[in-house]
Amino acid sequence: MFKPAIIGLVGFILIGLGIAALLFVPEFLQKSIQKKLVLIEGSKAFKLWEKVPLPIYNRFYFFNVTNAQAIEREGAKPILKQIGPFTYRVSVAKFAVRNNDNGTLSYRERKSWHFERSLSITDENQLITTLNTPLALTLTLIQGASPTVRVLVTLALDAVTEGFFIKRTVRQLLFEGYPDLLTTFGPLLNPGIPSNNGRFGYMFPKNNTDDGLYTIFSGSSNINLLNMIERYNGRDHLNFWSTEECNSLNGSTNGQLGPPLVHNDGLGHGHHIKQLLQQQQQYNAYQTNENAEVNQDYNPNEQFYEQPPYIKLFASEICRVLHLRYNTTHEPYPDLPVHRYTFDETNFASAADYPPNECYISKLPDPAPSLLYSLARNPPSSSLSSTLSSLTSPSSGGLSSPSTSSAPSSPLSPPGGSTLILRPRREPFASGVFDLSACRFGAPLLLSQPHFLNSHPIYRNSVEGLAPNDSKHSFWMDIEPLTGSTVNMAARFQLNVAISKAPGLFRYRNIPDIVFPVFWQEYHFEFTKDLAQQLIDLRSMPYLVSSISFYSFLSIGIILLIISVLVYALPFLKIHNLEINGKPIQANLNTLTKAPIEDDREVLSRKASSNCSGDGIDNQGNHSTC
């Protein structure tokens, strides 16, 4: 029979094990789950990563121009009407996957688009009256050309163009493309511009192609680096911008999967957010006109243990890394809390409003002076090669805009007697748009949020028909913190063209110099109910196991403690009970020892017998009747 002390000790041990299970089992199981996220060929995580099982949709909304003739002839304010969505299902599959010795994977990712009529407003044959983008691009690019090329291209424009606005089907505007003679001018003005066999389309020829070679961390050496980009096209940095910081890929992912956001040891998101926090503090200082000091001893693990304030998303189409800011935690599905990250407005802020963005330089040519003025000052003697080199030379510091300053009243004469034309400079774009010219061969393409959401009012006021709405037009991502999986995502951007005309183009003299919205698109996906339930079960397992262990050990431990107390205290309770009932102690003890109860006479008789010797003489030597 176990002693009460041993039973009580076992009970205490079990209670301690229950408390330990509650405190340490969740973290242990979380780490075990996170180890299963490592991208090892043949694993479930690898298969899901290799071919995304989610339904991904790319929706396009075009701005139909309803007063095209009035704009071209009279310079009227453009009136736009949104038509959409035109929905395409996107298939994403990785190929040419290669394991590297340093814990990284290299791969390419092929995307293909398939039109979904049932999810679209109409079919792809819908005609859209839209901007003649090849013409707008040509008018901008010739401003960096020599007077000779400008004269030739200007004369050709009247003969080969339909006008500043054209009618094309959605199919032609996107993936199929359409033939346009102006596409042949692109390589002439900038050798880097692809001709695409004389066809133009905003998504042509991207269907069923990849966007480059990625090298990412598999998570085998450190789970907090999972899916972070180490190299893109063989380089560990970009080469489009003016500073190392803006060209850096550190800490960025492609948005499909990221490292876990919980239990960060400082090598994952937390390792890269210090610099972003410093930038945000600088931005807040500029906004409040105060001098904020950055805490150089900041430890990201101390304050942002569960959700880093920023995540970094690399977008190859725009040649840069975007920052998404932590917004809130919510449950898109019951029992599945996620962290929502939204588009940080500083991404598209001007350098004047946010100086760190000064690194995003523009490659738009400065506006050309009057053609007759240029010919008078610079006779057409420059060669085509010098024209091309002048076109591709970088412009000055900040971002450029269609607005220009006036030409100087007199030229400058440098030493040697030759004559220079002092070209006007472009004014920087106001906040809310991003100049893509540096990664799009000098083309005047600008990116913004749809309907110029969170942009300077000047853009929205230059046209009619826009109605920005945060719920419809914002960019957000929902990330499950335990696994780092992107549960839901709506990436929304608007493509705009900066209209800028060279002097001397009589036909297009009335076209306003504005940022013209062409279309906006939404790249959207969300977890299916089955995948969401799997993630819910995976999330709940550590807490379920720890809770069951805690209550089981606690219950058994408490029961054993109660038993030990009862075993120890029961004899005393019975003694006390017999005394209360008036029974003698000896009888009580006999009862406890389960001995038979003897009456007083039997006790006295046995006592007397014990005092007699065998011959009838007691212990004192006297005769007795024993």
XYZ file of C-alpha atoms in Angstrom:
626
model
C 0.000 0.000 0.000
C 1.369 3.425 -1.004
C 2.008 5.869 1.758
C 0.007 9.142 1.699
C 3.174 11.197 1.268
C 4.122 9.357 -1.921
C 0.628 9.750 -3.347
C 0.698 13.482 -2.580
C 4.126 13.899 -4.162
C 2.936 12.242 -7.373
C -0.074 14.556 -7.371
C 2.119 17.636 -7.064
C 4.349 16.390 -9.895
C 1.354 15.870 -12.179
C 0.038 19.363 -11.441
C 3.473 20.765 -12.282
C 3.506 18.806 -15.534
C 0.099 20.221 -16.397
C 1.271 23.786 -15.860
C 4.435 23.090 -17.868
C 2.325 21.650 -20.698
C 0.218 24.797 -20.757
C 3.280 27.038 -20.865
C 5.706 25.177 -23.129
C 3.839 22.664 -25.296
C 2.302 25.314 -27.638
C 5.705 26.803 -28.430
C 7.245 23.369 -28.924
C 4.466 22.281 -31.283
C 4.559 25.609 -33.119
C 8.237 25.078 -33.855
C 7.464 21.536 -35.005
C 4.792 22.873 -37.356
C 7.113 25.560 -38.678
C 9.766 22.937 -39.455
C 7.227 21.299 -41.761
C 7.020 24.564 -43.718
C 10.594 24.179 -44.966
C 10.627 23.873 -48.757
C 12.075 20.386 -49.139
C 11.377 18.584 -52.391
C 8.647 15.989 -51.908
C 7.130 17.585 -48.805
C 3.533 18.796 -48.689
C 4.687 22.389 -48.254
C 6.894 22.098 -51.338
C 4.032 20.757 -53.475
C 1.727 23.596 -52.408
C 4.481 26.128 -53.096
C 5.418 24.629 -56.468
C 1.903 24.825 -57.870
C -0.386 27.260 -56.103
C -3.708 25.451 -55.476
C -5.714 28.618 -54.890
C -8.051 30.174 -57.450
C -6.308 33.409 -58.452
C -8.190 36.042 -60.419
C -6.906 39.057 -62.310
C -9.672 41.623 -62.908
C -9.325 44.561 -65.291
C -11.405 47.747 -65.282
C -11.013 50.089 -68.268
C -11.784 53.801 -68.371
C -13.864 54.389 -71.488
C -13.410 57.938 -72.863
C -16.854 59.363 -73.669
C -15.776 62.727 -75.143
C -12.711 61.806 -77.193
C -13.338 64.277 -80.049
C -13.931 67.195 -77.694
C -10.648 66.487 -75.924
C -8.631 66.330 -79.133
C -10.262 69.289 -80.866
C -11.061 71.621 -77.988
C -8.909 70.457 -75.097
C -12.006 69.519 -73.080
C -11.722 67.863 -69.702
C -11.780 64.068 -70.197
C -14.976 62.333 -69.097
C -14.391 58.709 -68.166
C -16.722 55.798 -67.539
C -15.442 52.648 -65.891
C -16.235 49.362 -67.670
C -15.478 46.065 -65.954
C -14.584 43.707 -64.544
C -12.988 41.591 -67.234
C -11.888 38.593 -65.199
C -9.062 36.168 -65.949
C -8.183 33.101 -63.949
C -4.436 32.951 -63.363
C -2.538 29.668 -63.216
C 0.802 29.845 -61.427
C 3.384 27.056 -61.608
C 7.083 27.020 -60.785
C 9.516 25.200 -63.028
C 13.267 24.684 -63.438
C 13.519 24.360 -59.645
C 17.078 23.820 -58.443
C 18.346 23.196 -54.908
C 21.477 25.138 -54.002
C 24.102 24.260 -51.408
C 23.531 27.376 -49.298
C 19.941 26.546 -48.313
C 18.315 28.339 -51.233
C 16.131 27.383 -54.185
C 16.306 28.809 -57.691
C 13.268 28.697 -59.951
C 11.174 30.391 -62.582
C 7.441 30.966 -62.295
C 5.142 30.663 -65.289
C 1.828 32.505 -65.304
C -1.019 31.956 -67.716
C -4.307 33.856 -67.988
C -7.653 32.343 -68.999
C -10.712 34.533 -69.558
C -13.692 33.798 -67.281
C -16.844 35.011 -69.018
C -19.119 34.086 -66.092
C -17.163 36.387 -63.778
C -16.951 39.280 -66.257
C -19.323 42.072 -67.189
C -19.206 41.057 -70.858
C -16.897 39.236 -73.261
C -13.432 40.214 -74.484
C -14.825 41.694 -77.705
C -16.142 44.742 -75.872
C -14.884 47.880 -77.633
C -13.159 50.483 -75.477
C -12.461 54.077 -76.482
C -9.097 54.658 -74.919
C -5.860 56.581 -75.126
C -3.572 55.855 -78.071
C -0.736 54.876 -75.767
C 1.868 54.159 -78.493
C 1.299 57.707 -79.765
C 1.586 59.203 -76.278
C 4.814 57.272 -75.712
C 6.235 58.450 -79.030
C 5.409 62.093 -78.295
C 7.337 61.832 -75.046
C 10.340 59.938 -76.381
C 10.948 62.286 -79.322
C 11.504 65.128 -76.868
C 14.856 63.616 -76.061
C 15.779 63.176 -79.702
C 17.807 65.447 -81.934
C 15.996 68.090 -84.022
C 16.494 65.963 -87.145
C 14.773 62.902 -85.671
C 12.063 65.088 -84.191
C 11.299 66.590 -87.596
C 11.127 63.185 -89.286
C 8.945 61.607 -86.609
C 6.669 64.643 -86.402
C 6.024 64.541 -90.146
C 5.340 60.807 -89.999
C 2.880 61.033 -87.110
C 0.192 62.781 -89.156
C 0.377 60.090 -91.818
C 0.389 56.931 -89.704
C -1.747 57.663 -86.647
C -5.493 57.376 -86.156
C -5.619 60.069 -83.535
C -4.991 60.550 -79.853
C -7.854 58.189 -78.958
C -8.603 54.816 -80.532
C -11.179 52.028 -80.293
C -9.938 48.532 -79.539
C -11.392 45.392 -77.983
C -10.400 44.296 -74.506
C -8.760 41.239 -76.045
C -6.557 43.456 -78.232
C -5.719 45.902 -75.467
C -4.572 43.159 -73.111
C -3.157 39.789 -74.154
C -3.651 39.548 -77.907
C -2.221 42.930 -78.837
C -2.824 44.799 -82.077
C -0.539 45.937 -84.912
C 0.626 49.530 -84.643
C 3.215 51.231 -86.833
C 4.221 53.493 -83.964
C 5.782 50.518 -82.213
C 8.514 50.671 -84.850
C 9.502 54.138 -83.626
C 10.280 52.830 -80.145
C 13.517 50.992 -80.987
C 14.563 53.954 -83.126
C 14.220 56.367 -80.224
C 15.458 53.942 -77.573
C 17.270 50.732 -78.606
C 16.175 49.016 -75.396
C 12.485 49.109 -76.279
C 11.286 45.725 -77.618
C 9.384 45.880 -80.916
C 7.208 42.808 -80.166
C 6.826 42.203 -83.906
C 5.054 45.495 -84.386
C 2.249 44.695 -81.930
C 1.168 46.562 -78.823
C -0.813 45.315 -75.844
C -0.595 46.126 -72.150
C -0.203 42.416 -71.283
C 1.342 41.318 -74.592
C 3.249 38.967 -74.787
C 3.159 37.976 -71.086
C 0.664 35.122 -71.254
C 2.275 31.773 -70.468
C 5.661 33.327 -69.694
C 7.814 33.869 -66.615
C 9.131 37.124 -65.189
C 12.678 36.093 -64.335
C 14.910 33.821 -62.281
C 14.295 33.885 -58.520
C 16.577 32.559 -55.807
C 14.900 32.288 -52.402
C 15.705 30.863 -48.978
C 14.101 27.456 -48.428
C 13.939 27.894 -44.641
C 16.178 24.883 -43.988
C 18.904 26.953 -42.338
C 16.552 29.458 -40.708
C 12.768 29.281 -40.815
C 12.589 33.056 -40.411
C 14.077 33.471 -43.892
C 11.481 31.241 -45.564
C 10.710 32.357 -49.154
C 12.694 35.580 -48.783
C 14.414 36.597 -51.987
C 18.187 36.257 -52.041
C 18.686 37.031 -55.743
C 16.684 38.064 -58.760
C 18.066 37.249 -62.191
C 21.361 36.334 -60.565
C 21.813 39.637 -58.710
C 21.344 40.301 -55.005
C 20.147 43.830 -55.734
C 18.377 45.854 -58.402
C 20.120 48.416 -60.588
C 17.335 50.828 -61.489
C 17.593 53.337 -58.656
C 20.185 55.722 -57.289
C 20.830 54.273 -53.810
C 21.702 50.877 -52.402
C 18.736 51.039 -50.057
C 16.174 51.407 -52.836
C 17.865 48.672 -54.885
C 17.958 46.248 -51.959
C 15.953 43.006 -52.010
C 16.657 42.134 -48.360
C 13.661 40.852 -46.447
C 11.284 40.854 -49.416
C 9.085 38.029 -50.713
C 6.835 37.610 -53.736
C 3.752 37.739 -51.506
C 2.609 34.117 -51.830
C 4.353 32.868 -48.711
C 6.494 34.414 -46.028
C 8.289 33.441 -42.843
C 6.228 32.950 -39.683
C 5.364 36.187 -37.933
C 5.371 34.649 -34.436
C 8.391 33.862 -32.270
C 10.677 35.988 -34.382
C 14.309 35.539 -33.358
C 15.485 38.688 -35.118
C 16.657 37.080 -38.342
C 13.417 37.228 -40.276
C 11.105 40.197 -40.666
C 12.403 41.662 -37.414
C 15.922 41.722 -38.829
C 14.907 44.012 -41.668
C 12.289 46.321 -40.165
C 14.590 48.558 -38.138
C 15.534 50.571 -41.195
C 11.904 50.857 -42.235
C 10.938 52.077 -38.787
C 13.638 54.714 -38.972
C 12.251 55.851 -42.322
C 8.758 56.020 -40.850
C 10.009 58.103 -37.934
C 11.697 60.432 -40.407
C 8.485 60.687 -42.393
C 6.496 61.483 -39.236
C 9.040 64.165 -38.405
C 8.627 65.769 -41.827
C 4.855 65.641 -41.454
C 4.946 67.386 -38.076
C 7.967 69.587 -38.849
C 9.754 68.162 -35.857
C 13.213 66.663 -35.503
C 12.581 63.105 -34.393
C 15.564 61.175 -33.089
C 15.867 57.566 -34.206
C 16.586 55.066 -31.454
C 19.662 53.198 -32.690
C 19.280 50.587 -29.928
C 15.862 49.493 -31.098
C 15.300 45.757 -30.776
C 12.517 44.517 -33.068
C 11.911 41.486 -30.855
C 10.952 43.571 -27.855
C 8.059 45.566 -29.243
C 6.917 43.738 -32.350
C 7.046 40.141 -31.195
C 3.954 38.916 -33.038
C 3.504 41.261 -35.962
C 6.230 43.347 -37.587
C 4.992 46.830 -38.492
C 6.022 46.340 -42.121
C 6.446 43.563 -44.633
C 8.319 43.932 -47.909
C 6.905 42.784 -51.229
C 9.003 42.612 -54.383
C 7.059 43.475 -57.553
C 9.106 42.632 -60.625
C 6.680 44.439 -62.949
C 7.536 47.781 -61.375
C 11.173 46.968 -60.567
C 11.030 47.753 -56.864
C 10.164 46.619 -53.366
C 6.917 47.840 -51.820
C 6.210 48.285 -48.128
C 2.956 47.150 -46.559
C 2.062 48.443 -43.111
C 0.394 46.420 -40.339
C -3.192 47.598 -40.012
C -5.235 45.268 -37.821
C -5.926 41.681 -36.793
C -9.241 40.136 -37.783
C -10.893 36.791 -38.600
C -11.903 36.261 -42.242
C -12.947 32.768 -41.166
C -14.107 31.732 -37.658
C -11.168 30.813 -35.417
C -8.619 31.951 -37.998
C -7.083 35.269 -36.898
C -4.870 36.957 -39.481
C -2.793 40.124 -39.625
C -3.898 42.582 -42.279
C -1.206 44.638 -44.013
C -2.185 47.567 -46.199
C -0.404 49.635 -48.804
C 1.857 52.245 -47.238
C 1.198 55.676 -48.718
C 4.906 56.514 -48.567
C 5.472 54.053 -51.441
C 4.115 56.590 -53.925
C 4.914 59.768 -51.990
C 6.916 62.445 -53.763
C 10.457 63.216 -52.676
C 9.216 66.583 -51.417
C 6.779 64.867 -49.036
C 9.027 61.908 -48.224
C 12.737 62.572 -48.968
C 13.846 58.884 -48.863
C 11.959 58.456 -52.158
C 14.395 60.754 -53.930
C 16.287 57.617 -54.938
C 13.519 56.655 -57.369
C 14.853 58.600 -60.309
C 13.038 59.367 -63.537
C 14.231 58.537 -67.044
C 11.694 60.747 -68.775
C 13.403 63.178 -71.152
C 13.177 66.828 -70.313
C 10.617 68.715 -72.409
C 11.966 69.857 -75.751
C 12.105 73.563 -76.616
C 10.375 74.892 -79.707
C 11.316 72.882 -82.789
C 12.045 75.999 -84.892
C 14.090 77.414 -82.021
C 16.123 74.201 -81.812
C 16.745 74.081 -85.564
C 17.873 77.694 -85.550
C 20.325 77.135 -82.713
C 21.384 73.558 -83.545
C 21.493 72.774 -87.283
C 20.557 69.136 -88.062
C 24.045 67.704 -88.010
C 23.897 65.349 -85.069
C 24.007 61.666 -85.846
C 21.432 59.066 -84.923
C 23.794 57.477 -82.425
C 24.192 60.747 -80.543
C 20.424 61.104 -80.561
C 19.951 57.683 -79.029
C 22.585 58.285 -76.377
C 21.010 61.598 -75.451
C 17.666 59.856 -75.115
C 18.960 57.251 -72.708
C 20.989 59.639 -70.554
C 19.544 60.034 -67.033
C 17.667 63.164 -66.184
C 18.089 65.173 -63.053
C 17.280 64.226 -59.485
C 13.606 63.899 -58.739
C 10.598 62.463 -60.441
C 9.285 64.212 -63.532
C 5.869 65.449 -64.517
C 4.218 66.665 -67.680
C 4.255 70.238 -66.514
C 7.236 72.264 -67.678
C 8.914 75.541 -67.049
C 9.290 78.095 -69.773
C 12.245 78.027 -72.148
C 15.061 80.484 -71.526
C 15.155 83.766 -73.379
C 18.706 83.250 -74.596
C 21.043 80.301 -75.061
C 24.211 79.740 -73.113
C 27.538 79.857 -74.930
C 30.089 77.440 -73.508
C 33.818 77.791 -74.135
C 34.807 77.054 -77.730
C 32.070 79.104 -79.331
C 29.494 76.306 -79.776
C 25.890 76.968 -78.857
C 23.855 75.066 -76.259
C 20.093 75.126 -75.835
C 19.117 75.371 -72.186
C 16.297 72.838 -72.051
C 13.374 73.343 -69.684
C 13.124 70.940 -66.755
C 10.219 68.752 -65.730
C 8.535 69.534 -62.462
C 8.347 66.654 -59.954
C 5.154 64.649 -59.832
C 2.923 65.273 -56.845
C 2.419 62.456 -54.330
C 0.275 59.511 -55.305
C 1.946 58.221 -58.486
C 5.105 56.253 -59.191
C 7.212 56.949 -62.277
C 7.976 53.684 -64.111
C 10.165 55.225 -66.805
C 13.416 53.981 -65.239
C 12.381 50.342 -65.662
C 10.206 50.771 -68.745
C 12.727 52.159 -71.261
C 11.868 55.798 -70.596
C 8.151 55.356 -71.345
C 5.879 57.872 -69.541
C 4.012 55.207 -67.575
C 2.894 56.005 -64.042
C 1.455 53.714 -61.410
C -1.082 54.749 -58.783
C -3.822 53.298 -56.663
C -7.169 52.897 -58.483
C -9.136 56.105 -59.063
C -6.113 57.961 -57.622
C -6.936 56.773 -54.114
C -4.759 58.570 -51.520
C -3.227 60.699 -54.282
C -2.873 64.444 -54.694
C -6.219 65.997 -55.748
C -4.618 67.450 -58.894
C -4.807 64.051 -60.594
C -8.434 63.383 -59.791
C -9.488 66.933 -60.643
C -7.989 66.739 -64.138
C -10.642 64.232 -65.281
C -14.270 63.431 -64.523
C -15.741 60.084 -63.570
C -13.432 58.930 -60.777
C -14.686 57.988 -57.320
C -11.968 56.572 -55.045
C -13.242 54.150 -52.428
C -10.995 52.551 -49.842
C -12.971 49.304 -49.629
C -12.951 48.861 -53.428
C -9.574 50.282 -54.392
C -7.107 49.685 -51.540
C -4.245 47.184 -51.562
C -4.172 44.692 -48.674
C -2.854 41.279 -47.641
C -4.065 38.958 -44.864
C -1.257 36.857 -43.376
C -1.692 33.961 -40.962
C 1.068 34.556 -38.380
C 1.946 30.965 -37.384
C 2.752 29.755 -40.902
C 3.304 33.082 -42.703
C 0.769 32.032 -45.356
C -1.042 34.716 -47.327
C -4.688 33.806 -46.734
C -6.334 36.601 -48.743
C -4.910 39.276 -51.000
C -6.170 42.127 -53.150
C -3.328 43.856 -55.011
C -4.781 46.829 -56.886
C -2.951 49.239 -59.169
C -3.886 51.731 -61.848
C -1.879 52.333 -65.016
C -1.622 55.937 -66.163
C 0.140 57.706 -69.014
C 1.776 61.102 -68.544
C 0.812 63.140 -71.605
C 3.508 65.547 -72.714
C 3.630 67.076 -76.188
C 6.616 68.397 -78.043
C 6.177 71.915 -79.448
C 5.262 72.187 -83.118
C 2.721 69.346 -83.247
C -0.250 71.272 -84.611
C -2.633 68.324 -84.721
C -2.329 67.602 -80.999
C -1.897 71.137 -79.739
C -5.147 71.045 -77.690
C -4.491 67.784 -75.851
C -4.119 68.605 -72.138
C -0.842 67.748 -70.443
C -2.234 65.539 -67.686
C -1.730 62.146 -66.076
C -4.300 60.111 -67.990
C -5.808 56.990 -66.315
C -6.109 54.045 -68.725
C -7.223 51.077 -66.607
C -6.817 49.548 -63.189
C -6.453 45.910 -62.229
C -6.968 43.737 -59.197
C -4.900 40.659 -58.469
C -7.017 38.721 -55.982
C -7.030 35.346 -54.287
C -8.401 33.867 -51.093
C -8.213 30.561 -49.274
C -10.865 27.985 -50.085
C -12.956 26.714 -47.166
C -11.088 23.398 -47.189
C -7.670 25.052 -47.026
C -8.916 27.469 -44.377
C -10.167 24.558 -42.252
C -6.831 22.773 -42.601
C -5.079 25.910 -41.422
C -7.539 26.300 -38.526
C -6.883 22.706 -37.436
C -3.142 23.252 -37.749
C -3.325 26.438 -35.688
C -5.525 24.931 -32.978
C -3.485 21.736 -32.526
C -0.770 23.209 -30.229
C -3.353 24.836 -27.980
C -5.641 21.794 -28.045
C -2.831 19.421 -27.084
C -1.574 21.751 -24.357
C -5.092 22.261 -22.967
C -5.841 18.528 -22.895
C -2.472 17.839 -21.266
C -2.959 20.613 -18.735
C -6.445 19.603 -17.627
C -5.601 15.885 -17.629
C -2.476 16.266 -15.497
C -4.180 18.840 -13.305
C -7.258 16.670 -12.696
C -5.275 13.517 -11.922
C -2.875 15.472 -9.721
C -5.685 17.045 -7.714
C -7.402 13.659 -7.300
C -4.164 12.116 -6.000
C -3.682 14.993 -3.584
C -7.199 14.523 -2.259
C -6.615 10.778 -1.853
C -3.346 11.343 0.013
C -5.000 13.808 2.350
C -7.895 11.432 3.031
C -5.622 8.446 3.663
C -3.574 10.503 6.088
C -6.482 12.203 7.858
C -9.104 9.409 7.917
C -7.891 7.729 11.173
C -8.003 11.020 13.016
C -11.449 11.742 11.650
C -12.760 8.364 12.911
C -11.225 8.824 16.361
C -12.797 12.204 16.623
C -16.132 10.802 15.523
C -16.106 7.995 18.152
C -15.194 10.377 20.952
C -18.088 12.571 19.993
C -20.449 9.541 20.227
C -19.268 8.752 23.804
C -17.380 5.519 23.108
C -14.104 4.759 24.919
C -10.851 5.360 23.211
C -9.805 1.720 23.561
C -12.920 0.588 21.807
C -12.228 3.201 19.180
C -8.730 1.903 18.676
C -9.966 -1.648 18.545
C -12.415 -0.658 15.917
C -9.698 0.992 13.849
C -7.479 -2.067 14.138
C -10.421 -4.368 13.417
C -9.761 -6.352 16.740
C -12.753 -8.034 18.549
C -14.241 -5.986 21.422
C -13.869 -7.661 24.826
C -16.046 -6.942 27.901
C -14.551 -5.805 31.228
C -14.886 -9.181 33.008
C -12.842 -11.005 30.399
C -10.145 -8.408 30.662
C -9.987 -8.618 34.503
C -9.968 -12.414 34.449
C -7.097 -12.535 31.997
C -5.239 -9.961 34.045
C -5.668 -11.991 37.245
C -4.473 -15.131 35.536
C -1.390 -13.379 34.364
C -0.522 -12.551 38.027
C -0.609 -16.263 39.167
C 2.111 -18.852 38.951
C 1.450 -22.409 37.824
C 1.005 -23.822 41.459
C -1.532 -21.342 42.758
C 1.004 -18.956 44.226
C 0.959 -15.426 42.982
C 3.932 -13.317 42.183
C 4.294 -12.204 45.840
C 4.462 -15.814 47.133
C 0.945 -15.936 48.607
C -1.547 -18.709 47.984
C -4.332 -17.770 45.656
C -7.190 -19.248 43.733
C -5.722 -18.794 40.263
